[in-house]
């Protein structure tokens, strides 16, 4: 397969985790910054060599360069705390490598984010569970101002149905459905079919290796889910995402897309579209980075 552009449509950055979700504190552990207190449990939140708890753009860029990933979309999750200020700095410092999103739930918050240079909004609604009607003023503002929405949905037919109505009401709004529509749940088919409700709807695979972690590399069931989605909505509606850095506690960053390159279930053209071509067009990315392959010491 010829060298191609690879773009990550779902990643995360933060300076330090310290927030409260559903009344429970989530924070970086003292003494071992790669671990976090997470809903009453100690979890390996970062790879064990990232010991200061800082999941920074500089570290991610090193991983991106190594894995030959030219650009990344940075979304947000409530469990990481609000990173709007940090991601604004990242966006201005590396505009060709990152498309950073603010976390917001109102039109005023979206307006404030746009003024700082962030052109996307992330809504982790699988955790927030905000009725879509309450988000509609923000969606309409985003549609009017050319912003991109990244939204993760719960395994909830009501929420999915409401999102479908929002898509129909805001036909020019660009929407990326996260976590690949949760392919291990009963609502997978309904989530990916949201891509058929409008011309600007995409499905991105952030977290798919986490969802199939028990199976592990080469994630054959994940490939079958990608194949099923492509057959249902078309490969032009699908994008690769890694869910960096949480997923690389189990695998390397390169492995998070390498299983697709090695699969015989997809054609070369489908791989090129899924791994980078679709995201480049959807996010109007200007990246021209041509990253060389650097041999490992083990090779």
Rosetta silent file (secondary structure, phi, psi, omega in degrees, C-alpha in Angstrom):
SEQUENCE: XXXXXXXXXXXXXXXXXXXXXXXXXXXXXXXXXXXXXXXXXXXXXXXXXXXXXXXXXXXXXXXXXXXXXXXXXXXXXXXXXXXXXXXXXXXXXXXXXXXXXXXXXXXXXXXXXXXXXXXXXXXXXXXXXXXXXXXXXXXXXXXXXXXXXXXXXXXXXXXXXXXXXXXXXXXXXXXXXXXXXXXXXXXXXXXXXXXXXXXXXXXXXXXXXXXXXXXXXXXXXXXXXXXXXXXXXXXXXXXXXXXXXXXXXXXXXXXXXXXXXXXXXXXXXXXXXXXXXXXXXXXXXXXXXXXXXXXXXXX
SCORE:     score description
SCORE:     0.000 S_00000001
   1 L     0.000  134.842 -178.783    0.000    0.000    0.000 S_00000001
   2 L   -68.524  155.615  177.786    1.336    3.448   -0.927 S_00000001
   3 L   -59.610  138.899 -175.114    2.207    5.940    1.764 S_00000001
   4 L  -139.075  165.137  176.040   -0.886    7.886    2.790 S_00000001
   5 L   -75.254  130.570  177.697   -2.085   10.673    4.992 S_00000001
   6 L  -119.866  126.772 -178.317   -3.128    9.444    8.455 S_00000001
   7 E  -131.004  132.077 -179.374   -5.298   11.653   10.660 S_00000001
   8 E   -92.422  115.947 -175.786   -6.590   10.831   14.133 S_00000001
   9 E   -92.128    5.308 -179.625  -10.210   12.002   14.508 S_00000001
  10 E  -156.912  103.700  178.255  -10.532   11.350   18.266 S_00000001
  11 E  -144.778  172.065 -177.971   -7.846   12.100   20.859 S_00000001
  12 L  -136.199  147.208  172.341   -7.478   13.820   24.235 S_00000001
  13 L  -136.577  147.526  172.488   -5.012   16.195   25.896 S_00000001
  14 E  -159.088  156.162  176.466   -4.885   17.589   29.422 S_00000001
  15 L   -87.487  -35.550  177.265   -2.439   19.225   31.789 S_00000001
  16 L  -167.288  136.182  175.758   -3.788   17.523   34.905 S_00000001
  17 L   -83.316  123.666  174.291   -6.924   15.633   35.822 S_00000001
  18 E  -165.116   91.557 -176.276   -8.727   17.166   38.780 S_00000001
  19 E  -150.588  176.773  177.977  -12.497   17.382   38.514 S_00000001
  20 E  -127.390  127.623  178.678  -15.759   16.091   40.005 S_00000001
  21 E  -129.217  126.249 -178.906  -18.259   13.994   38.013 S_00000001
  22 L    52.684   38.405  176.745  -21.527   12.745   39.515 S_00000001
  23 L    79.302    2.412 -179.221  -20.287   13.782   42.942 S_00000001
  24 E  -116.882  136.445 -177.070  -17.083   11.762   42.710 S_00000001
  25 E   -79.912  136.652  172.529  -13.618   13.251   42.348 S_00000001
  26 E  -118.700  120.767 -175.247  -11.412   12.238   39.435 S_00000001
  27 E  -153.206  156.605  174.790   -7.811   13.275   39.868 S_00000001
  28 E   -66.263  136.391 -179.105   -4.232   12.373   39.105 S_00000001
  29 L   -73.172  142.419  172.746   -2.713   10.224   41.849 S_00000001
  30 L   -75.763  136.023  177.377    0.060   11.659   43.983 S_00000001
  31 L    91.578  -22.368  176.293    3.309    9.726   43.652 S_00000001
  32 L  -149.961   89.295 -173.191    2.328    8.044   40.385 S_00000001
  33 L   -70.561   -6.291  176.419    1.004   10.508   37.838 S_00000001
  34 L   -81.793  -10.090 -178.982    0.217    7.822   35.283 S_00000001
  35 E  -112.274  153.976  179.601   -2.661    6.650   37.498 S_00000001
  36 E  -132.829  150.045  168.338   -5.862    8.422   38.470 S_00000001
  37 E   -78.749  118.308 -168.810   -8.520    8.111   41.122 S_00000001
  38 E  -134.566  103.686  179.941  -11.506    7.256   38.924 S_00000001
  39 L    49.382   48.816  174.800  -15.015    6.762   40.359 S_00000001
  40 L    84.905   -1.262  179.525  -13.664    5.198   43.539 S_00000001
  41 E  -121.211  155.978  171.412  -11.021    3.057   41.823 S_00000001
  42 E   -90.493  122.598 -176.184   -7.361    3.493   41.028 S_00000001
  43 E  -123.621  146.547  173.878   -6.973    3.312   37.240 S_00000001
  44 E   -79.989   91.415 -173.283   -4.002    3.304   34.871 S_00000001
  45 L   -80.138  -31.839 -178.697   -5.083    6.452   33.027 S_00000001
  46 L  -125.941  160.310  172.474   -1.822    7.013   31.138 S_00000001
  47 L   -55.092  146.112 -170.391    1.003    4.760   29.935 S_00000001
  48 L   -63.909  -13.783  178.660    3.253    4.011   32.927 S_00000001
  49 L   -87.668   -8.761  176.690    6.157    6.081   31.597 S_00000001
  50 L   -92.789   78.744 -164.207    4.091    9.306   31.674 S_00000001
  51 L   -88.140   -8.973 -178.077    4.654    9.716   35.400 S_00000001
  52 L   -96.823    2.844  177.480    3.885   13.419   35.949 S_00000001
  53 L    79.135   -1.104 -177.018    0.210   13.184   34.983 S_00000001
  54 L   -94.000  112.943  178.105    0.670   15.668   32.133 S_00000001
  55 E   -99.153   81.089 -167.453   -0.847   14.454   28.886 S_00000001
  56 L   -96.638  164.887  177.027    0.641   17.212   26.766 S_00000001
  57 H   -63.507  -35.908 -178.930    0.716   18.134   23.100 S_00000001
  58 H   -62.822  -42.258  178.201    4.495   17.731   23.038 S_00000001
  59 H   -67.709  -41.228  179.393    4.271   14.086   24.129 S_00000001
  60 H   -63.889  -41.888  178.512    1.429   13.447   21.705 S_00000001
  61 H   -60.174  -36.961  176.894    3.383   15.019   18.841 S_00000001
  62 H   -63.374  -42.240  176.383    6.264   12.658   19.571 S_00000001
  63 H   -65.920  -40.913  179.547    3.847    9.719   19.335 S_00000001
  64 H   -63.724  -44.288  179.587    2.293   11.166   16.181 S_00000001
  65 H   -62.264  -43.825 -179.678    5.666   11.645   14.511 S_00000001
  66 H   -62.175  -42.208 -177.268    6.725    8.114   15.424 S_00000001
  67 H   -88.555    1.983 -179.931    3.469    6.617   14.120 S_00000001
  68 L    60.642   41.014  174.422    3.416    8.921   11.048 S_00000001
  69 L   -97.077  116.936 -170.589    0.104   10.526   12.031 S_00000001
  70 L   -75.861  -34.003 -177.366    0.010   13.928   10.362 S_00000001
  71 E  -152.489  161.404 -179.470   -2.767   15.587   12.360 S_00000001
  72 E  -143.176  141.284  171.567   -5.172   14.921   15.211 S_00000001
  73 E   -91.526  125.683 -178.665   -8.593   16.141   16.303 S_00000001
  74 E  -105.647  113.540  178.047   -8.594   16.773   20.055 S_00000001
  75 L  -101.485 -177.455 -179.783  -11.981   16.328   21.721 S_00000001
  76 L  -132.231  155.754  178.223  -12.849   16.578   25.411 S_00000001
  77 L  -131.073  141.557 -178.706  -14.366   14.381   28.118 S_00000001
  78 H   -62.065  -26.895 -177.996  -15.859   15.560   31.403 S_00000001
  79 H   -68.991  -13.518  179.230  -13.653   13.070   33.295 S_00000001
  80 H   -98.056   -3.947 -175.142  -10.581   15.105   32.282 S_00000001
  81 L    79.327  165.945 -177.789  -11.932   18.448   33.448 S_00000001
  82 L   -73.308  118.542 -177.942  -12.366   21.530   31.280 S_00000001
  83 L  -111.908   22.551 -176.323   -9.268   21.937   29.100 S_00000001
  84 H   -56.207  -45.594 -177.577  -10.497   24.859   26.974 S_00000001
  85 H   -64.315  -44.416 -179.749   -7.678   27.214   27.957 S_00000001
  86 H   -65.475  -43.566 -177.359   -4.960   24.649   27.333 S_00000001
  87 H   -68.854  -27.351  173.055   -6.399   23.509   24.011 S_00000001
  88 H   -63.270  -42.805  176.749   -6.622   27.119   22.843 S_00000001
  89 H   -61.589  -44.168 -179.525   -2.857   27.392   23.410 S_00000001
  90 H   -61.647  -44.088 -178.360   -2.281   24.114   21.567 S_00000001
  91 H   -60.337  -42.391 -178.846   -4.417   25.222   18.612 S_00000001
  92 H   -73.678  -30.669 -177.312   -2.498   28.456   18.193 S_00000001
  93 H   -79.452  -35.936 -177.233    0.920   26.836   18.614 S_00000001
  94 L  -130.857   65.167 -174.663    0.409   23.899   16.209 S_00000001
  95 L   -65.610  -23.656  179.975   -2.414   24.880   13.822 S_00000001
  96 L   -88.112  -11.978 -177.750   -1.372   22.394   11.119 S_00000001
  97 L  -105.356  -22.654 -175.142   -1.168   19.429   13.480 S_00000001
  98 E  -130.402  143.724  166.363   -4.239   19.858   15.682 S_00000001
  99 E  -118.679  100.374 -172.744   -7.942   20.631   15.389 S_00000001
 100 E   -97.021  142.806 -178.594   -8.886   21.292   19.026 S_00000001
 101 E  -115.303  142.665  172.097  -12.413   21.384   20.391 S_00000001
 102 E   -82.333  158.848  168.470  -13.861   23.197   23.375 S_00000001
 103 E  -100.340  129.620 -175.005  -16.251   21.525   25.757 S_00000001
 104 L  -159.797  159.575  178.058  -19.504   23.491   25.904 S_00000001
 105 L  -136.082   -1.144 -179.940  -23.264   23.092   26.267 S_00000001
 106 L  -129.693  161.122  178.096  -24.637   26.586   25.494 S_00000001
 107 H   -63.605  -37.320  178.779  -24.528   28.993   22.572 S_00000001
 108 H   -63.143  -40.723  178.817  -22.706   31.573   24.713 S_00000001
 109 H   -67.503  -37.941  177.173  -19.997   29.038   25.560 S_00000001
 110 H   -65.623  -40.558  177.628  -19.658   28.077   21.897 S_00000001
 111 H   -60.987  -44.435  179.372  -19.375   31.753   20.955 S_00000001
 112 H   -62.622  -40.251  179.435  -16.641   32.277   23.544 S_00000001
 113 H   -65.111  -42.679 -179.322  -14.743   29.261   22.236 S_00000001
 114 H   -62.729  -37.171  179.477  -14.977   30.456   18.641 S_00000001
 115 H   -64.669  -26.587  179.123  -13.582   33.853   19.630 S_00000001
 116 H   -86.099   -8.653  178.620  -10.489   32.137   21.036 S_00000001
 117 L   108.030    3.280  177.088   -9.906   30.221   17.800 S_00000001
 118 L   -90.467  122.896 -171.932  -11.501   26.857   18.606 S_00000001
 119 L  -103.889   12.119  178.872  -13.754   25.832   15.704 S_00000001
 120 E  -140.395  157.122  177.524  -15.303   22.748   17.248 S_00000001
 121 E  -127.197  132.494  176.116  -17.350   21.761   20.291 S_00000001
 122 E  -104.052  130.909  177.481  -17.210   18.390   22.043 S_00000001
 123 E  -125.590   98.667  177.240  -20.297   17.144   23.891 S_00000001
 124 E   -78.206   72.835 -170.646  -19.694   13.871   25.782 S_00000001
 125 H   -76.711   -7.703  172.420  -23.411   13.293   26.102 S_00000001
 126 H   -67.805  -21.140  175.366  -23.002    9.636   27.030 S_00000001
 127 H  -104.704  -41.830 -176.762  -22.024   11.070   30.428 S_00000001
 128 H   -70.562  -39.556  179.196  -23.818   14.445   30.481 S_00000001
 129 L    54.851   44.556  178.297  -27.157   13.033   29.217 S_00000001
 130 L   -84.047  129.483  176.436  -28.476   16.499   28.363 S_00000001
 131 L   -55.241  137.204 -175.153  -31.785   16.482   26.457 S_00000001
 132 H   -59.243  -31.834  179.263  -31.119   17.499   22.873 S_00000001
 133 H   -58.043  -34.841  179.167  -33.721   20.261   23.082 S_00000001
 134 H   -72.556  -23.113 -179.495  -31.494   22.033   25.621 S_00000001
 135 H   -90.917  -12.014 -173.353  -28.533   21.807   23.251 S_00000001
 136 H   -59.166  -40.505  177.113  -30.405   23.060   20.173 S_00000001
 137 H   -58.184  -38.130  177.228  -29.593   26.788   20.641 S_00000001
 138 H   -68.582  -42.579  179.202  -25.904   25.859   20.660 S_00000001
 139 H   -59.139  -42.184 -179.056  -26.302   23.567   17.655 S_00000001
 140 H   -67.655  -38.176  175.795  -27.985   26.366   15.677 S_00000001
 141 H   -62.995  -43.917  179.667  -25.250   28.830   16.616 S_00000001
 142 H   -62.499  -42.324  178.782  -22.617   26.327   15.519 S_00000001
 143 H   -60.879  -43.480 -178.819  -24.413   25.698   12.239 S_00000001
 144 H   -67.092  -25.585 -174.492  -24.587   29.428   11.517 S_00000001
 145 L  -112.325   13.908  173.256  -20.901   29.897   12.281 S_00000001
 146 L    68.093   29.202  178.869  -19.421   26.828   10.581 S_00000001
 147 L   -88.748  158.586 -179.530  -18.364   25.017   13.741 S_00000001
 148 E  -106.052  135.467  177.250  -17.973   21.226   14.010 S_00000001
 149 E  -102.338  127.863  168.627  -19.780   19.145   16.653 S_00000001
 150 E  -110.090  122.070 -176.858  -18.213   16.028   18.159 S_00000001
 151 E  -136.177  134.638  173.691  -20.764   14.114   20.201 S_00000001
 152 E  -107.374  133.584 -175.720  -20.713   10.768   21.983 S_00000001
 153 L  -111.773  152.008  177.380  -24.076    9.152   22.643 S_00000001
 154 L   -79.817  166.552  173.665  -25.236    6.658   25.233 S_00000001
 155 L   -76.749   73.544 -168.558  -26.759    3.265   24.405 S_00000001
 156 L  -146.044  110.885 -175.551  -30.127    4.991   24.583 S_00000001
 157 H   -64.536  -31.981  177.397  -32.682    4.949   21.780 S_00000001
 158 H   -63.938  -47.568 -179.113  -34.361    8.127   23.071 S_00000001
 159 H   -63.137  -41.182  179.522  -31.097   10.060   22.973 S_00000001
 160 H   -65.093  -41.993  178.053  -30.239    8.684   19.534 S_00000001
 161 H   -62.396  -42.215  178.082  -33.700    9.566   18.216 S_00000001
 162 H   -63.141  -37.960  178.947  -33.404   13.119   19.559 S_00000001
 163 H   -65.742  -37.326  176.486  -30.019   13.472   17.881 S_00000001
 164 H   -61.216  -40.302  178.386  -31.562   12.406   14.606 S_00000001
 165 H   -66.317  -37.865  178.673  -34.174   15.151   14.944 S_00000001
 166 H   -64.970  -40.216  178.586  -31.437   17.707   15.681 S_00000001
 167 H   -61.707  -42.329 -179.768  -29.526   16.666   12.563 S_00000001
 168 H   -68.370  -31.416 -179.696  -32.643   17.160   10.447 S_00000001
 169 H   -79.571  -23.700  179.808  -33.279   20.572   12.037 S_00000001
 170 L  -122.971   70.969 -171.109  -29.668   21.707   11.500 S_00000001
 171 L   -66.106  -20.939 -179.731  -28.831   20.266    8.049 S_00000001
 172 L   -94.640   -3.136  179.981  -25.646   22.334    7.571 S_00000001
 173 L   -74.564  126.594  175.319  -24.147   21.433   10.960 S_00000001
 174 E   -79.706  127.164 -176.330  -21.111   19.179   10.705 S_00000001
 175 E  -130.199  129.535  172.334  -21.441   16.329   13.220 S_00000001
 176 E  -112.578  117.679  177.833  -18.976   13.580   14.144 S_00000001
 177 E   -84.608  122.460 -174.355  -20.503   10.719   16.146 S_00000001
 178 L   -86.875  170.505  177.669  -17.864    9.386   18.544 S_00000001
 179 H    57.678   24.276  176.848  -16.889    5.944   19.791 S_00000001
 180 H    53.294   33.523  178.218  -17.992    4.518   16.429 S_00000001
 181 H    69.030   20.007  178.728  -21.591    4.420   17.574 S_00000001
 182 L    53.032   69.679 -173.527  -20.721    1.930   20.345 S_00000001
 183 L   -65.681  -13.133  178.917  -20.472   -1.204   18.161 S_00000001
 184 L   -92.573    7.892 -179.875  -20.588   -3.584   21.140 S_00000001
 185 L  -114.645  169.589 -178.160  -24.069   -2.380   22.156 S_00000001
 186 L   -70.548  -18.697 -175.577  -27.564   -3.001   20.808 S_00000001
 187 L   -91.551    5.705 -176.206  -27.862    0.584   19.545 S_00000001
 188 H   -52.953  -51.135 -177.484  -24.920    0.343   17.116 S_00000001
 189 H   -59.028  -42.646 -178.060  -27.049    0.082   13.984 S_00000001
 190 H   -69.069  -37.572  179.905  -29.216    3.034   15.000 S_00000001
 191 H   -66.090  -48.030 -176.742  -26.232    5.214   15.885 S_00000001
 192 H   -68.684  -27.414  178.259  -24.359    4.689   12.633 S_00000001
 193 H   -69.416  -10.873  172.239  -27.550    5.222   10.637 S_00000001
 194 H   -59.274  -27.621  179.963  -27.538    8.804   11.912 S_00000001
 195 H   -65.385  -17.721  179.935  -24.975    9.346    9.142 S_00000001
 196 H   -89.104   -3.870 -176.188  -27.768    8.799    6.617 S_00000001
 197 L   -87.768   -9.263 -179.415  -29.886   11.634    8.022 S_00000001
 198 L  -160.980  167.510 -177.515  -27.759   14.454    6.610 S_00000001
 199 L   -82.694   -9.627 -172.618  -24.942   15.333    4.244 S_00000001
 200 L  -120.465   30.514 -175.394  -22.545   16.441    6.999 S_00000001
 201 E  -112.190  128.870  179.783  -22.598   13.514    9.422 S_00000001
 202 E  -124.649  157.924  175.252  -19.573   11.302   10.098 S_00000001
 203 E  -118.428  124.381  179.557  -18.869    8.351   12.388 S_00000001
 204 E  -116.109  149.550 -165.936  -15.417    8.200   14.000 S_00000001
 205 L   -94.464   19.897  179.033  -13.846    5.167   15.624 S_00000001
 206 L   -52.225  126.018  178.158  -12.309    6.705   18.756 S_00000001
 207 L    89.534    2.665 -175.795  -12.178    4.025   21.441 S_00000001
 208 H   -66.160  -32.146  177.424  -12.884    1.053   19.192 S_00000001
 209 H   -72.733  -25.674  174.222   -9.782   -0.806   20.443 S_00000001
 210 H   -69.889  -43.110 -178.863  -11.001   -0.162   23.999 S_00000001
 211 H   -63.450  -29.749  179.160  -14.414   -1.623   23.161 S_00000001
 212 L  -110.835   27.497 -176.826  -12.725   -4.762   21.802 S_00000001
 213 L   -61.177  -35.027 -178.732   -9.870   -4.804   24.309 S_00000001
 214 L   -64.632  -26.674  177.476  -10.786   -8.273   25.600 S_00000001
 215 L   -81.671  -40.445  176.689  -10.204   -9.621   22.106 S_00000001
 216 L    70.093  177.613 -176.195   -6.992   -7.571   21.630 S_00000001
 217 L   -55.856  137.756    7.431   -4.814   -7.099   18.561 S_00000001
 218 L   -91.538   25.830  170.947   -5.465   -7.524   15.638 S_00000001
 219 L    52.330   54.154 -176.848   -9.035   -6.692   16.721 S_00000001
 220 H   -60.936  -36.224  179.413  -10.775   -8.797   14.098 S_00000001
 221 H   -68.807  -33.384  176.066  -14.222   -8.020   15.512 S_00000001
 222 H   -64.029  -42.617  177.724  -13.464   -4.292   15.327 S_00000001
 223 H   -61.311  -40.750  179.077  -12.594   -4.673   11.657 S_00000001
 224 H   -64.482  -35.107  177.072  -15.870   -6.499   11.080 S_00000001
 225 H   -67.793  -37.831  176.389  -17.736   -3.627   12.756 S_00000001
 226 H   -64.603  -42.577  178.331  -15.975   -1.153   10.473 S_00000001
 227 H   -61.804  -43.239  179.327  -16.881   -3.330    7.500 S_00000001
 228 H   -62.491  -43.454  179.626  -20.505   -3.493    8.645 S_00000001
 229 H   -64.858  -41.118  179.466  -20.654    0.300    9.057 S_00000001
 230 H   -62.805  -39.542  179.673  -19.084    0.853    5.632 S_00000001
 231 H   -70.518  -24.239 -176.964  -21.651   -1.456    4.046 S_00000001
 232 H   -87.207  -46.771 -174.060  -24.461    0.380    5.866 S_00000001
 233 H  -117.549   -8.979 -178.696  -23.585    4.075    5.436 S_00000001
 234 L    99.437  140.541 -178.434  -20.611    4.071    3.043 S_00000001
 235 H   -64.202  -23.377 -178.510  -16.874    4.297    3.731 S_00000001
 236 H   -71.463   -7.545  178.186  -16.995    8.038    2.960 S_00000001
 237 H  -103.569    7.874 -173.822  -18.872    8.583    6.257 S_00000001
 238 E  -118.435  144.430  178.912  -16.278    6.861    8.460 S_00000001
 239 E  -137.376  147.435  175.842  -13.083    8.134   10.112 S_00000001
 240 L   -81.105  141.186  172.851  -10.361    6.544   12.215 S_00000001
 241 L  -145.563  147.407 -172.617   -9.842    7.736   15.790 S_00000001
 242 L   -99.258  -29.372 -168.598   -7.559    6.370   18.493 S_00000001
 243 L    65.426   29.843  172.956   -8.935    7.726   21.818 S_00000001
 244 E   -54.649  142.486    3.695   -5.313    8.530   22.726 S_00000001
 245 L   -98.725   -4.712 -172.264   -3.900    8.368   25.389 S_00000001
 246 H   -61.148  -38.798 -177.538   -6.154    5.991   27.333 S_00000001
 247 H   -68.991  -22.030 -178.181   -6.084    3.263   24.694 S_00000001
 248 H   -88.808   14.586  164.205   -2.274    3.196   24.598 S_00000001
 249 H   -75.226  -19.192 -177.865   -2.126    1.874   28.132 S_00000001
 250 L  -109.551  -31.844 -177.841   -2.805   -1.466   26.407 S_00000001
 251 L  -135.798  169.236  174.005   -1.312   -1.037   22.923 S_00000001
 252 L   -79.108  164.012  179.233    1.086    1.308   21.153 S_00000001
 253 L   -62.907  -41.424  179.339   -0.222    4.300   19.263 S_00000001
 254 L   -61.680  -37.842 -179.841    0.789    2.773   15.941 S_00000001
 255 H   -62.650  -23.766 -176.911   -1.113   -0.423   16.796 S_00000001
 256 H   -68.906  -13.942  170.734   -4.306    1.625   17.152 S_00000001
 257 H  -126.605  -15.297 -176.838   -4.465    1.884   13.349 S_00000001
 258 H   -60.387  -32.004 -179.513   -1.972   -0.765   12.181 S_00000001
 259 H   -65.007  -25.578  176.719   -4.601   -3.515   12.532 S_00000001
 260 H   -76.557  -42.963  178.232   -6.598   -1.740    9.827 S_00000001
 261 H   -58.053  -36.959 -175.672   -3.626   -1.476    7.468 S_00000001
 262 L   -85.528   -9.750 -176.449   -2.998   -5.209    7.825 S_00000001
 263 L   -72.247  144.827  174.670   -6.636   -6.245    7.407 S_00000001
 264 L   -98.290    4.154 -178.739   -7.773   -7.995    4.245 S_00000001
 265 L   -84.644  -10.124 -178.629  -11.396   -6.976    4.892 S_00000001
 266 L  -127.960  146.832  177.530  -10.896   -3.486    3.411 S_00000001
 267 L   -78.673  166.256  178.228   -9.519   -2.304    0.081 S_00000001
 268 H   -60.711  -40.121  179.310   -6.569    0.072   -0.184 S_00000001
 269 H   -65.846  -38.858  177.514   -8.894    2.889   -1.230 S_00000001
 270 H   -65.275  -41.312  178.425  -11.165    2.233    1.746 S_00000001
 271 H   -62.805  -43.161 -179.765   -8.198    2.256    4.111 S_00000001
 272 H   -62.388  -41.497  178.755   -6.926    5.529    2.669 S_00000001
 273 H   -67.474  -47.106 -176.248  -10.334    7.169    3.093 S_00000001
 274 H   -66.365  -41.474 -173.033  -10.926    5.782    6.585 S_00000001
 275 H   -82.409  -13.590 -178.665   -7.454    6.505    7.971 S_00000001
 276 H  -169.601  -39.116 -174.776   -7.098   10.072    6.777 S_00000001
 277 H   -59.886  -44.277 -178.932   -8.759   11.200    3.574 S_00000001
 278 H   -65.909  -42.696 -179.103  -12.242   11.585    5.014 S_00000001
 279 H   -66.009  -39.252  178.931  -11.057   13.471    8.110 S_00000001
 280 H   -58.172  -44.298  179.807   -8.926   15.854    6.033 S_00000001
 281 H   -71.700  -44.066 -174.734  -11.982   16.849    4.006 S_00000001
 282 H   -63.696  -43.195 -178.038  -14.458   16.899    6.906 S_00000001
 283 L   -93.710    3.626 -179.519  -12.336   19.138    9.149 S_00000001
 284 L    51.968   46.740 -177.290  -10.889   21.157    6.222 S_00000001
 285 L   -77.532  141.015 -178.448   -7.395   20.406    7.483 S_00000001
 286 L  -104.040    7.828 -175.929   -4.456   22.094    5.764 S_00000001
 287 L   -59.124  137.245  178.377   -1.790   19.783    7.129 S_00000001
 288 L  -126.299   14.132 -175.248    0.948   18.902    4.631 S_00000001
 289 L   -60.917  124.791  176.497    3.216   17.091    7.024 S_00000001
 290 L  -109.702   98.264 -172.177    5.149   14.297    5.316 S_00000001
 291 L   -92.123  124.613 -179.261    6.417   12.179    8.193 S_00000001
 292 L   -76.171  155.640  173.655    9.251    9.731    7.466 S_00000001
 293 L   -83.328  125.189  179.227    9.328    6.233    8.854 S_00000001
 294 L  -106.038  121.556 -177.768   12.028    5.913   11.528 S_00000001
 295 L   -67.153  143.879  174.732   13.286    2.402   12.115 S_00000001
 296 L   -75.664  158.601  173.816   13.174    0.987   15.639 S_00000001
 297 L   -63.233  -24.617 -177.942   16.348   -0.215   17.347 S_00000001
 298 L   -80.569   -7.867 -177.993   14.748   -3.671   17.331 S_00000001
 299 L   -88.470    0.000    0.000   14.575   -3.762   13.521 S_00000001
